[in-house]
Tab-separated table of C-alpha atoms in Angstrom:
chain	number	residue	atom	x	y	z
R	1059	MET	CA	7.760	-22.152	-5.567
R	1060	THR	CA	9.144	-20.147	-2.600
R	1061	SER	CA	6.405	-17.898	-1.336
R	1062	LEU	CA	7.550	-13.951	-1.482
R	1063	PRO	CA	8.451	-12.439	1.815
R	1064	GLY	CA	5.896	-9.830	1.690
R	1065	HIS	CA	2.718	-12.035	0.008
R	1066	GLY	CA	-0.841	-11.208	1.470
R	1067	MET	CA	0.891	-8.050	3.250
R	1068	ARG	CA	-1.004	-4.393	2.551
R	1069	VAL	CA	0.690	-1.371	2.948
R	1070	ALA	CA	0.701	2.210	2.625
R	1071	LEU	CA	3.236	4.532	1.020
R	1072	PHE	CA	3.611	7.583	2.925
R	1073	ALA	CA	6.041	9.156	0.318
R	1074	THR	CA	6.778	12.121	2.293
R	1075	CYS	CA	6.683	16.383	1.028
R	1076	PHE	CA	9.891	16.767	0.240
R	1077	ASN	CA	10.049	13.454	-1.945
R	1078	ASP	CA	6.684	13.771	-3.916
R	1079	THR	CA	7.787	17.220	-4.746
R	1080	MET	CA	11.522	17.260	-5.369
R	1081	TRP	CA	12.201	13.178	-5.922
R	1082	PRO	CA	9.814	11.273	-7.347
R	1083	GLU	CA	11.788	8.824	-8.308
R	1084	THR	CA	12.479	7.534	-4.820
R	1085	PRO	CA	8.810	6.559	-3.514
R	1086	LYS	CA	8.731	4.952	-6.808
R	1087	ALA	CA	11.859	2.408	-6.355
R	1088	VAL	CA	10.062	1.794	-3.187
R	1089	VAL	CA	7.189	0.349	-4.389
R	1090	THR	CA	9.809	-1.208	-6.889
R	1091	VAL	CA	11.657	-2.959	-4.173
R	1092	LEU	CA	8.418	-3.975	-2.360
R	1093	GLU	CA	6.305	-5.248	-5.175
R	1094	ARG	CA	9.533	-6.844	-5.683
R	1095	LEU	CA	9.278	-8.870	-2.456
R	1096	GLY	CA	5.403	-9.706	-3.018
R	1097	VAL	CA	3.842	-6.351	-1.000
R	1098	THR	CA	1.021	-4.979	-2.107
R	1099	VAL	CA	1.502	-1.274	-1.920
R	1100	GLU	CA	-0.932	1.210	-1.627
R	1101	PHE	CA	-0.769	4.886	-1.917
R	1102	PRO	CA	-3.330	6.878	-0.380
R	1103	LEU	CA	-4.096	10.334	-2.075
R	1104	GLU	CA	-5.371	11.597	1.145
R	1105	GLN	CA	-1.956	12.153	2.392
R	1106	THR	CA	-0.060	15.028	3.428
R	1107	CYS	CA	2.512	16.526	5.312
R	1108	CYS	CA	3.552	15.026	8.453
R	1109	GLY	CA	3.638	18.127	10.186
R	1110	GLN	CA	7.796	17.988	11.181
R	1111	MET	CA	8.295	21.605	9.768
R	1112	PHE	CA	5.606	23.067	12.663
R	1113	THR	CA	6.780	21.008	15.480
R	1114	ASN	CA	10.621	21.810	14.932
R	1115	THR	CA	9.898	25.266	14.925
R	1116	GLY	CA	7.360	25.389	18.229
R	1117	TYR	CA	4.254	25.779	16.278
R	1118	ALA	CA	2.599	22.518	17.789
R	1119	ARG	CA	-0.946	23.822	17.108
R	1120	GLU	CA	-0.196	24.693	13.641
R	1121	ALA	CA	0.566	20.711	13.501
R	1122	LEU	CA	-2.486	19.507	15.094
R	1123	PRO	CA	-4.631	19.432	11.795
R	1124	LEU	CA	-2.126	17.423	9.851
R	1125	VAL	CA	-1.599	14.720	12.833
R	1126	GLU	CA	-5.358	14.601	12.657
R	1127	ARG	CA	-4.914	13.875	9.213
R	1128	PHE	CA	-1.943	11.098	9.300
R	1129	ALA	CA	-3.890	9.032	11.947
R	1130	ASP	CA	-6.854	9.273	9.719
R	1131	VAL	CA	-5.367	8.356	6.480
R	1132	PHE	CA	-3.215	5.836	7.783
R	1133	SER	CA	-4.599	3.832	10.827
R	1134	GLU	CA	-6.186	0.906	8.568
R	1135	TYR	CA	-3.269	-0.418	6.693
R	1136	ASP	CA	-1.281	-3.523	8.144
R	1137	ALA	CA	2.293	-1.261	7.577
R	1138	VAL	CA	3.213	2.308	6.783
R	1139	VAL	CA	6.338	2.865	4.919
R	1140	ALA	CA	8.392	5.951	4.389
R	1141	PRO	CA	12.024	6.789	2.469
R	1142	SER	CA	13.051	9.181	5.066
R	1143	GLY	CA	13.954	8.724	8.794
R	1144	SER	CA	13.271	11.950	9.178
R	1145	CYS	CA	9.598	11.866	8.537
R	1146	VAL	CA	9.263	8.221	10.435
R	1147	GLY	CA	10.969	10.123	13.532
R	1148	SER	CA	8.587	12.973	13.628
R	1149	VAL	CA	5.060	10.798	13.382
R	1150	ARG	CA	6.875	8.311	16.163
R	1151	HIS	CA	7.790	10.520	18.907
R	1152	GLN	CA	6.263	13.880	17.641
R	1153	HIS	CA	2.460	13.630	16.883
R	1154	ALA	CA	0.937	12.076	20.138
R	1155	THR	CA	3.000	14.891	21.835
R	1156	VAL	CA	1.733	17.326	19.608
R	1157	ALA	CA	-2.028	15.793	19.936
R	1158	ARG	CA	-2.382	15.411	23.884
R	1159	GLY	CA	-0.363	19.219	24.604
R	1160	CYS	CA	-2.939	20.786	22.407
R	1161	GLY	CA	-5.546	18.707	24.575
R	1162	GLN	CA	-6.883	16.046	21.898
R	1163	PRO	CA	-6.393	13.445	24.391
R	1164	ALA	CA	-8.264	10.631	21.975
R	1165	LEU	CA	-6.212	11.590	18.747
R	1166	ALA	CA	-2.785	11.115	21.019
R	1167	ASP	CA	-4.053	7.369	21.698
R	1168	GLN	CA	-4.743	7.112	17.905
R	1169	ALA	CA	-1.638	8.886	16.868
R	1170	THR	CA	0.311	6.574	19.275
R	1171	THR	CA	-1.256	3.277	18.040
R	1172	THR	CA	-0.807	4.568	13.885
R	1173	ALA	CA	2.784	5.381	14.528
R	1174	ARG	CA	3.573	1.498	15.858
R	1175	LYS	CA	3.177	0.634	12.482
R	1176	VAL	CA	4.877	3.440	10.972
R	1177	TYR	CA	8.321	1.949	9.509
R	1178	GLU	CA	11.602	3.850	7.661
R	1179	PHE	CA	12.335	1.727	4.728
R	1180	SER	CA	15.451	0.036	6.164
R	1181	GLU	CA	13.208	-0.780	8.908
R	1182	LEU	CA	10.406	-2.687	7.120
R	1183	LEU	CA	12.518	-4.814	4.756
R	1184	VAL	CA	15.421	-6.023	7.725
R	1185	ASP	CA	12.599	-5.917	10.420
R	1186	VAL	CA	9.234	-6.528	9.124
R	1187	LEU	CA	10.101	-8.506	5.876
R	1188	GLY	CA	13.289	-10.400	7.222
R	1189	VAL	CA	15.167	-9.383	3.787
R	1190	ILE	CA	18.425	-8.188	3.542
R	1191	ASP	CA	18.974	-9.322	-0.111
R	1192	VAL	CA	16.718	-8.025	-2.244
R	1193	GLY	CA	17.759	-8.769	-5.772
R	1194	ALA	CA	19.624	-5.392	-6.274
R	1195	THR	CA	23.037	-5.189	-8.840
R	1196	PHE	CA	24.781	-1.816	-8.134
R	1197	PRO	CA	27.843	-2.162	-9.887
R	1198	HIS	CA	29.768	1.616	-8.118
R	1199	ARG	CA	31.758	2.444	-5.665
R	1200	VAL	CA	29.314	3.401	-2.749
R	1201	THR	CA	29.933	5.133	0.544
R	1202	TYR	CA	26.536	5.364	3.457
R	1203	HIS	CA	25.770	8.502	5.209
R	1204	PRO	CA	23.704	7.221	8.321
R	1205	THR	CA	21.469	10.292	8.651
R	1206	CYS	CA	20.553	11.862	12.163
R	1207	HIS	CA	17.447	11.056	13.099
R	1208	SER	CA	17.304	7.530	11.183
R	1209	LEU	CA	20.498	7.270	13.479
R	1210	ARG	CA	19.704	8.481	16.932
R	1211	MET	CA	16.019	8.687	16.945
R	1212	LEU	CA	14.804	6.082	14.903
R	1213	ARG	CA	18.169	3.690	16.003
R	1214	VAL	CA	18.005	1.597	12.319
R	1215	ALA	CA	21.766	1.124	13.427
R	1216	ASP	CA	23.528	-0.752	10.339
R	1217	LYS	CA	20.223	-2.139	8.580
R	1218	PRO	CA	20.862	-0.127	5.503
R	1219	LEU	CA	24.290	-1.305	5.324
R	1220	GLN	CA	22.919	-4.870	6.070
R	1221	LEU	CA	20.877	-4.183	2.924
R	1222	LEU	CA	23.897	-2.367	0.645
R	1223	ARG	CA	26.218	-5.311	1.452
R	1224	GLU	CA	24.231	-7.831	-0.085
R	1225	VAL	CA	23.629	-5.544	-3.071
R	1226	ARG	CA	25.624	-7.803	-6.584
R	1227	GLY	CA	28.612	-5.825	-8.072
R	1228	ILE	CA	28.680	-2.839	-5.437
R	1229	ASP	CA	32.149	-1.773	-3.508
R	1230	LEU	CA	31.390	-0.582	-0.540
R	1231	VAL	CA	33.518	1.683	1.515
R	1232	ASP	CA	33.600	3.343	5.212
R	1233	LEU	CA	32.413	6.501	5.316
R	1234	PRO	CA	35.041	8.418	7.617
R	1235	GLU	CA	33.326	10.094	10.542
R	1236	ALA	CA	30.390	8.732	9.609
R	1237	GLU	CA	28.146	9.639	12.395
R	1238	GLU	CA	28.970	13.275	12.343
R	1239	CYS	CA	25.447	15.289	11.319
R	1240	CYS	CA	26.106	16.738	8.286
R	1241	GLY	CA	24.439	19.912	8.818
R	1242	PHE	CA	21.172	20.201	7.483
R	1243	GLY	CA	18.459	20.050	10.089
R	1244	GLY	CA	16.023	21.232	8.052
R	1245	THR	CA	15.049	24.678	9.210
R	1246	PHE	CA	18.626	24.880	11.301
R	1247	ALA	CA	20.380	24.868	7.951
R	1248	MET	CA	17.872	28.563	6.752
R	1249	LYS	CA	18.968	30.038	10.475
R	1250	ASN	CA	22.291	28.649	10.698
R	1251	ALA	CA	23.627	28.923	7.403
R	1252	ASP	CA	27.168	29.177	8.289
R	1253	THR	CA	27.476	26.913	10.681
R	1254	SER	CA	25.222	24.573	8.341
R	1255	VAL	CA	27.639	24.871	5.400
R	1256	ALA	CA	30.573	24.238	7.390
R	1257	MET	CA	29.140	21.027	8.627
R	1258	GLY	CA	27.901	20.168	5.078
R	1259	ALA	CA	32.072	21.214	3.804
R	1260	ASP	CA	33.200	18.652	6.527
R	1261	LYS	CA	31.136	15.615	5.438
R	1262	ALA	CA	31.626	16.448	1.770
R	1263	GLN	CA	35.228	16.477	2.320
R	1264	HIS	CA	34.942	12.658	4.197
R	1265	VAL	CA	32.841	11.595	0.927
R	1266	ARG	CA	35.501	12.387	-1.369
R	1267	GLU	CA	38.082	10.617	1.145
R	1268	THR	CA	36.362	7.429	-0.171
R	1269	HIS	CA	36.836	7.647	-3.607
R	1270	ALA	CA	33.296	6.848	-3.980
R	1271	GLU	CA	31.085	7.255	-6.933
R	1272	VAL	CA	27.882	7.133	-5.221
R	1273	LEU	CA	27.068	8.806	-1.767
R	1274	VAL	CA	23.472	7.067	-0.605
R	1275	ALA	CA	21.457	7.710	2.350
R	1276	GLY	CA	18.107	7.311	3.724
R	1277	ASP	CA	16.896	10.768	3.735
R	1278	ASN	CA	17.231	12.909	0.856
R	1279	SER	CA	17.278	16.204	2.728
R	1280	CYS	CA	20.622	15.399	3.698
R	1281	LEU	CA	21.617	13.799	0.175
R	1282	ALA	CA	20.595	17.231	-1.000
R	1283	HIS	CA	22.840	19.086	1.311
R	1284	ILE	CA	25.906	17.192	0.984
R	1285	GLY	CA	25.331	16.949	-2.777
R	1286	GLY	CA	24.888	20.481	-3.535
R	1287	LEU	CA	28.249	21.169	-2.042
R	1288	LEU	CA	29.645	18.016	-3.793
R	1289	THR	CA	28.541	19.528	-7.216
R	1290	ARG	CA	29.848	23.171	-6.463
R	1291	GLN	CA	33.189	21.444	-5.455
R	1292	ARG	CA	32.713	19.547	-8.844
R	1293	SER	CA	33.750	16.395	-7.262
R	1294	GLY	CA	31.811	14.148	-9.728
R	1295	ILE	CA	30.193	12.222	-7.131
R	1296	ARG	CA	26.466	11.113	-7.052
R	1297	VAL	CA	23.892	10.767	-4.338
R	1298	MET	CA	21.074	8.439	-4.090
R	1299	HIS	CA	18.697	7.081	-1.803
R	1300	LEU	CA	19.566	3.961	-0.859
R	1301	ALA	CA	15.812	2.921	-2.288
R	1302	GLU	CA	17.261	3.564	-5.702
R	1303	VAL	CA	20.057	1.659	-5.390
R	1304	LEU	CA	18.185	-1.312	-4.037
R	1305	ALA	CA	15.729	-1.153	-6.781
R	1306	SER	CA	18.539	-1.384	-9.684
R	1307	THR	CA	18.530	-4.844	-11.140
R	1308	GLU	CA	20.867	-6.750	-13.395
R	1309	ARG	CA	18.988	-5.973	-16.237
R	1310	ASP	CA	18.886	-2.058	-15.796
R	1311	PHE	CA	22.614	-2.207	-16.508
R	1312	ALA	CA	22.486	-4.593	-19.507
R	1313	ALA	CA	20.343	-2.983	-20.996
R	1314	GLU	CA	22.028	0.627	-20.357
R	1315	ASN	CA	25.443	-1.310	-21.928
R	1316	GLU	CA	23.427	-2.981	-25.140
R	1317	LEU	CA	21.521	1.017	-25.916
R	1318	GLY	CA	25.442	2.552	-25.159
R	1319	THR	CA	24.134	4.823	-22.566
R	1320	ALA	CA	25.629	3.790	-19.116
R	1321	GLY	CA	26.440	6.431	-17.067
R	1322	ASP	CA	24.151	8.633	-18.378
R	1323	ASN	CA	20.867	7.824	-15.614
R	1324	PRO	CA	22.010	9.727	-12.811
R	1325	THR	CA	19.462	7.720	-10.670
R	1326	ASN	CA	20.120	4.692	-12.226
R	1327	GLN	CA	16.224	3.922	-12.134
R	1328	PRO	CA	14.894	0.367	-12.986
R	1329	THR	CA	13.638	-0.112	-16.259
R	1330	ASP	CA	12.129	-3.863	-15.434
R	1331	ARG	CA	11.547	-5.977	-12.384
R	1332	PRO	CA	12.868	-9.451	-11.908
R	1333	THR	CA	10.840	-12.453	-11.553
R	1334	GLU	CA	9.543	-13.827	-8.515
R	1335	GLU	CA	11.859	-16.738	-9.259
R	1336	GLU	CA	15.161	-14.438	-9.185
R	1337	VAL	CA	13.765	-12.645	-5.866
R	1338	THR	CA	13.176	-16.385	-4.187
R	1339	ALA	CA	16.454	-18.331	-5.932
Protein backbone atom coordinates (compact mmCIF):
# COMPACT_ATOMS: atom_id res chain seq x y z
CA MET A 1 0.00 0.00 0.00
CA THR A 2 1.31 3.45 -0.86
CA SER A 3 2.00 5.49 2.27
CA LEU A 4 -0.12 8.55 2.81
CA PRO A 5 1.59 11.91 2.18
CA GLY A 6 1.16 13.09 5.76
CA HIS A 7 2.23 9.86 7.46
CA GLY A 8 4.35 10.55 10.54
CA MET A 9 3.68 14.30 10.54
CA ARG A 10 2.38 15.94 13.72
CA VAL A 11 0.47 19.16 13.08
CA ALA A 12 -1.20 21.52 15.51
CA LEU A 13 -4.52 23.06 14.55
CA PHE A 14 -4.86 26.77 15.30
CA ALA A 15 -8.61 27.15 14.97
CA THR A 16 -8.63 30.99 15.33
CA CYS A 17 -11.14 32.95 17.40
CA PHE A 18 -13.67 33.57 14.65
CA ASN A 19 -13.83 29.95 13.58
CA ASP A 20 -13.85 28.53 17.09
CA THR A 21 -16.69 30.85 18.09
CA MET A 22 -18.80 31.14 14.95
CA TRP A 23 -17.77 28.52 12.35
CA PRO A 24 -16.49 25.44 14.22
CA GLU A 25 -17.31 23.21 11.25
CA THR A 26 -14.40 24.76 9.36
CA PRO A 27 -11.59 23.63 11.70
CA LYS A 28 -13.35 20.26 11.95
CA ALA A 29 -13.17 20.04 8.16
CA VAL A 30 -9.44 20.83 8.30
CA VAL A 31 -8.96 17.88 10.63
CA THR A 32 -11.02 15.63 8.33
CA VAL A 33 -8.88 16.45 5.30
CA LEU A 34 -5.54 16.18 7.11
CA GLU A 35 -6.39 12.90 8.83
CA ARG A 36 -7.52 11.55 5.46
CA LEU A 37 -3.99 12.27 4.25
CA GLY A 38 -2.36 10.53 7.21
CA VAL A 39 -1.49 13.58 9.31
CA THR A 40 -1.71 13.39 13.10
CA VAL A 41 -3.62 16.51 14.12
CA GLU A 42 -3.59 17.89 17.65
CA PHE A 43 -5.62 20.72 19.12
CA PRO A 44 -3.73 22.47 21.93
CA LEU A 45 -6.38 23.59 24.41
CA GLU A 46 -4.15 26.41 25.67
CA GLN A 47 -4.43 28.33 22.39
CA THR A 48 -6.05 31.75 22.34
CA CYS A 49 -6.33 34.67 19.90
CA CYS A 50 -3.43 35.63 17.61
CA GLY A 51 -3.87 39.24 18.71
CA GLN A 52 -4.59 40.68 15.29
CA MET A 53 -7.50 42.77 16.54
CA PHE A 54 -5.04 44.62 18.78
CA THR A 55 -2.11 44.94 16.40
CA ASN A 56 -4.25 46.15 13.48
CA THR A 57 -5.60 49.00 15.58
CA GLY A 58 -2.32 50.08 17.17
CA TYR A 59 -2.52 48.35 20.55
CA ALA A 60 0.77 46.49 20.35
CA ARG A 61 1.40 46.22 24.08
CA GLU A 62 -2.05 44.71 24.61
CA ALA A 63 -1.19 42.12 21.96
CA LEU A 64 2.08 41.13 23.64
CA PRO A 65 0.62 38.46 26.00
CA LEU A 66 -1.11 36.83 23.04
CA VAL A 67 2.10 36.79 21.03
CA GLU A 68 3.86 35.16 23.97
CA ARG A 69 1.08 32.60 24.43
CA PHE A 70 1.09 31.66 20.74
CA ALA A 71 4.85 31.08 20.69
CA ASP A 72 4.72 28.99 23.88
CA VAL A 73 1.78 26.84 22.78
CA PHE A 74 2.84 26.07 19.22
CA SER A 75 6.65 26.00 19.29
CA GLU A 76 6.96 22.22 19.78
CA TYR A 77 5.03 21.10 16.69
CA ASP A 78 6.31 20.08 13.24
CA ALA A 79 3.84 22.52 11.71
CA VAL A 80 0.84 24.63 12.63
CA VAL A 81 -2.15 25.01 10.32
CA ALA A 82 -4.93 27.59 10.40
CA PRO A 83 -7.99 27.99 8.15
CA SER A 84 -7.42 31.75 7.92
CA GLY A 85 -4.95 33.68 5.80
CA SER A 86 -5.67 36.71 7.94
CA CYS A 87 -4.56 35.12 11.22
CA VAL A 88 -1.57 33.37 9.65
CA GLY A 89 -0.53 36.71 8.18
CA SER A 90 -0.66 38.26 11.64
CA VAL A 91 1.50 35.53 13.15
CA ARG A 92 4.10 35.74 10.40
CA HIS A 93 4.30 39.46 9.90
CA GLN A 94 3.28 41.04 13.20
CA HIS A 95 4.27 38.83 16.13
CA ALA A 96 8.02 39.34 16.06
CA THR A 97 7.56 43.05 15.34
CA VAL A 98 5.25 43.43 18.33
CA ALA A 99 7.68 41.63 20.64
CA ARG A 100 10.67 43.62 19.45
CA GLY A 101 8.80 46.91 19.70
CA CYS A 102 7.87 46.10 23.29
CA GLY A 103 11.49 45.46 24.24
CA GLN A 104 11.31 41.66 24.17
CA PRO A 105 14.12 40.51 21.79
CA ALA A 106 14.12 36.93 23.09
CA LEU A 107 10.39 36.64 22.49
CA ALA A 108 10.86 38.18 19.04
CA ASP A 109 13.35 35.42 18.18
CA GLN A 110 10.99 32.76 19.51
CA ALA A 111 8.07 34.25 17.58
CA THR A 112 10.14 34.29 14.39
CA THR A 113 11.10 30.63 14.80
CA THR A 114 7.51 29.57 15.51
CA ALA A 115 6.07 31.65 12.66
CA ARG A 116 8.21 29.75 10.13
CA LYS A 117 6.14 26.63 10.89
CA VAL A 118 2.73 28.27 10.61
CA TYR A 119 0.80 27.65 7.40
CA GLU A 120 -2.49 28.67 5.90
CA PHE A 121 -4.50 25.55 5.04
CA SER A 122 -3.88 25.52 1.27
CA GLU A 123 -0.16 26.19 1.83
CA LEU A 124 0.18 23.16 4.07
CA LEU A 125 -1.55 20.91 1.55
CA VAL A 126 0.28 22.10 -1.56
CA ASP A 127 3.69 23.26 -0.31
CA VAL A 128 4.30 20.94 2.64
CA LEU A 129 2.37 17.75 1.84
CA GLY A 130 2.73 18.15 -1.93
CA VAL A 131 -0.95 17.31 -2.50
CA ILE A 132 -3.53 18.91 -4.77
CA ASP A 133 -6.01 16.01 -4.99
CA VAL A 134 -7.37 15.31 -1.51
CA GLY A 135 -10.07 12.89 -2.59
CA ALA A 136 -12.92 15.40 -2.50
CA THR A 137 -16.20 15.37 -4.39
CA PHE A 138 -18.42 18.45 -4.68
CA PRO A 139 -20.88 18.44 -7.62
CA HIS A 140 -21.79 22.11 -7.61
CA ARG A 141 -21.07 25.27 -9.60
CA VAL A 142 -18.44 27.14 -7.56
CA THR A 143 -16.54 30.40 -7.76
CA TYR A 144 -13.54 31.36 -5.61
CA HIS A 145 -12.72 34.66 -3.86
CA PRO A 146 -9.01 35.15 -2.98
CA THR A 147 -8.98 37.03 0.31
CA CYS A 148 -6.64 40.01 0.68
CA HIS A 149 -4.35 38.65 3.39
CA SER A 150 -3.90 35.30 1.67
CA LEU A 151 -3.33 36.96 -1.69
CA ARG A 152 -1.19 39.97 -0.75
CA MET A 153 0.40 39.14 2.59
CA LEU A 154 0.92 35.37 2.33
CA ARG A 155 1.07 35.22 -1.47
CA VAL A 156 -0.65 31.84 -1.65
CA ALA A 157 -1.27 32.59 -5.34
CA ASP A 158 -3.42 29.93 -7.00
CA LYS A 159 -2.92 27.14 -4.44
CA PRO A 160 -6.61 27.11 -3.43
CA LEU A 161 -7.58 26.99 -7.10
CA GLN A 162 -5.19 24.09 -7.70
CA LEU A 163 -6.98 22.19 -4.95
CA LEU A 164 -10.45 23.09 -6.21
CA ARG A 165 -9.66 22.06 -9.79
CA GLU A 166 -9.00 18.50 -8.60
CA VAL A 167 -12.34 18.17 -6.79
CA ARG A 168 -14.52 15.60 -8.52
CA GLY A 169 -17.77 16.87 -10.03
CA ILE A 170 -17.05 20.54 -9.42
CA ASP A 171 -17.93 23.21 -11.97
CA LEU A 172 -15.36 25.89 -11.14
CA VAL A 173 -15.96 29.28 -12.76
CA ASP A 174 -13.80 32.41 -12.67
CA LEU A 175 -14.90 35.32 -10.50
CA PRO A 176 -14.80 38.71 -12.29
CA GLU A 177 -12.48 41.22 -10.61
CA ALA A 178 -11.48 38.44 -8.24
CA GLU A 179 -8.55 40.26 -6.67
CA GLU A 180 -10.63 43.24 -5.55
CA CYS A 181 -11.10 43.49 -1.76
CA CYS A 182 -14.52 42.50 -0.42
CA GLY A 183 -14.49 45.42 2.01
CA PHE A 184 -14.50 43.52 5.29
CA GLY A 185 -11.05 44.28 6.74
CA GLY A 186 -11.91 43.57 10.37
CA THR A 187 -12.36 46.84 12.27
CA PHE A 188 -12.41 48.66 8.91
CA ALA A 189 -15.95 47.35 8.41
CA MET A 190 -17.04 49.06 11.64
CA LYS A 191 -15.05 52.27 11.32
CA ASN A 192 -15.90 52.78 7.64
CA ALA A 193 -19.21 50.96 7.33
CA ASP A 194 -20.51 52.75 4.24
CA THR A 195 -17.32 52.14 2.28
CA SER A 196 -17.18 48.55 3.46
CA VAL A 197 -20.75 47.84 2.36
CA ALA A 198 -20.17 49.49 -1.03
CA MET A 199 -17.11 47.34 -1.64
CA GLY A 200 -18.98 44.26 -0.51
CA ALA A 201 -21.88 45.08 -2.82
CA ASP A 202 -19.51 45.22 -5.78
CA LYS A 203 -18.07 41.85 -4.82
CA ALA A 204 -21.53 40.33 -4.35
CA GLN A 205 -22.55 41.56 -7.79
CA HIS A 206 -19.53 39.90 -9.38
CA VAL A 207 -20.35 36.68 -7.55
CA ARG A 208 -23.90 36.77 -8.88
CA GLU A 209 -22.61 37.27 -12.42
CA THR A 210 -20.97 33.84 -12.28
CA HIS A 211 -24.32 32.10 -11.61
CA ALA A 212 -22.46 30.02 -9.04
CA GLU A 213 -24.28 28.00 -6.41
CA VAL A 214 -21.46 28.39 -3.90
CA LEU A 215 -18.85 31.06 -3.17
CA VAL A 216 -15.66 29.62 -1.67
CA ALA A 217 -12.82 31.40 0.15
CA GLY A 218 -10.14 30.67 2.73
CA ASP A 219 -11.33 33.17 5.35
CA ASN A 220 -14.74 32.93 6.98
CA SER A 221 -14.65 36.59 8.02
CA CYS A 222 -14.71 37.66 4.38
CA LEU A 223 -17.33 35.04 3.57
CA ALA A 224 -19.52 36.38 6.39
CA HIS A 225 -19.35 39.86 4.90
CA ILE A 226 -20.06 38.82 1.32
CA GLY A 227 -22.52 36.13 2.39
CA GLY A 228 -24.52 38.61 4.42
CA LEU A 229 -24.98 40.78 1.37
CA LEU A 230 -25.84 37.81 -0.85
CA THR A 231 -28.44 36.69 1.68
CA ARG A 232 -30.02 40.13 1.88
CA GLN A 233 -30.21 40.13 -1.90
CA ARG A 234 -31.92 36.71 -1.78
CA SER A 235 -29.40 35.48 -4.32
CA GLY A 236 -29.64 31.84 -3.25
CA ILE A 237 -25.82 31.60 -3.31
CA ARG A 238 -24.22 29.84 -0.37
CA VAL A 239 -20.78 30.56 1.04
CA MET A 240 -18.37 27.83 2.17
CA HIS A 241 -14.83 27.68 3.42
CA LEU A 242 -12.32 25.90 1.20
CA ALA A 243 -11.75 23.27 3.90
CA GLU A 244 -15.41 22.30 3.95
CA VAL A 245 -15.46 21.76 0.19
CA LEU A 246 -12.28 19.67 0.35
CA ALA A 247 -13.70 17.60 3.22
CA SER A 248 -16.76 16.63 1.16
CA THR A 249 -16.71 13.19 -0.41
CA GLU A 250 -18.79 11.12 -2.79
CA ARG A 251 -20.16 9.21 0.18
CA ASP A 252 -21.69 12.38 1.59
CA PHE A 253 -23.75 13.04 -1.51
CA ALA A 254 -24.67 9.39 -1.95
CA ALA A 255 -25.97 9.31 1.63
CA GLU A 256 -27.93 12.52 1.09
CA ASN A 257 -29.53 11.17 -2.05
CA GLU A 258 -30.48 7.91 -0.33
CA LEU A 259 -32.19 9.85 2.45
CA GLY A 260 -33.80 12.26 0.04
CA THR A 261 -32.17 15.23 1.76
CA ALA A 262 -29.90 16.53 -0.97
CA GLY A 263 -29.50 20.28 -0.58
CA ASP A 264 -30.67 20.36 3.05
CA ASN A 265 -27.16 20.47 4.48
CA PRO A 266 -25.92 24.05 3.90
CA THR A 267 -22.31 23.31 4.81
CA ASN A 268 -22.09 19.88 3.13
CA GLN A 269 -20.21 18.50 6.09
CA PRO A 270 -18.67 15.05 5.66
CA THR A 271 -20.50 12.13 7.22
CA ASP A 272 -17.67 9.66 6.69
CA ARG A 273 -14.06 9.55 5.60
CA PRO A 274 -12.65 7.63 2.64
CA THR A 275 -10.29 4.74 3.16
CA GLU A 276 -6.54 4.98 2.66
CA GLU A 277 -6.97 3.00 -0.55
CA GLU A 278 -9.30 5.69 -1.95
CA VAL A 279 -6.86 8.50 -1.14
CA THR A 280 -3.80 6.76 -2.56
CA ALA A 281 -5.49 5.24 -5.62
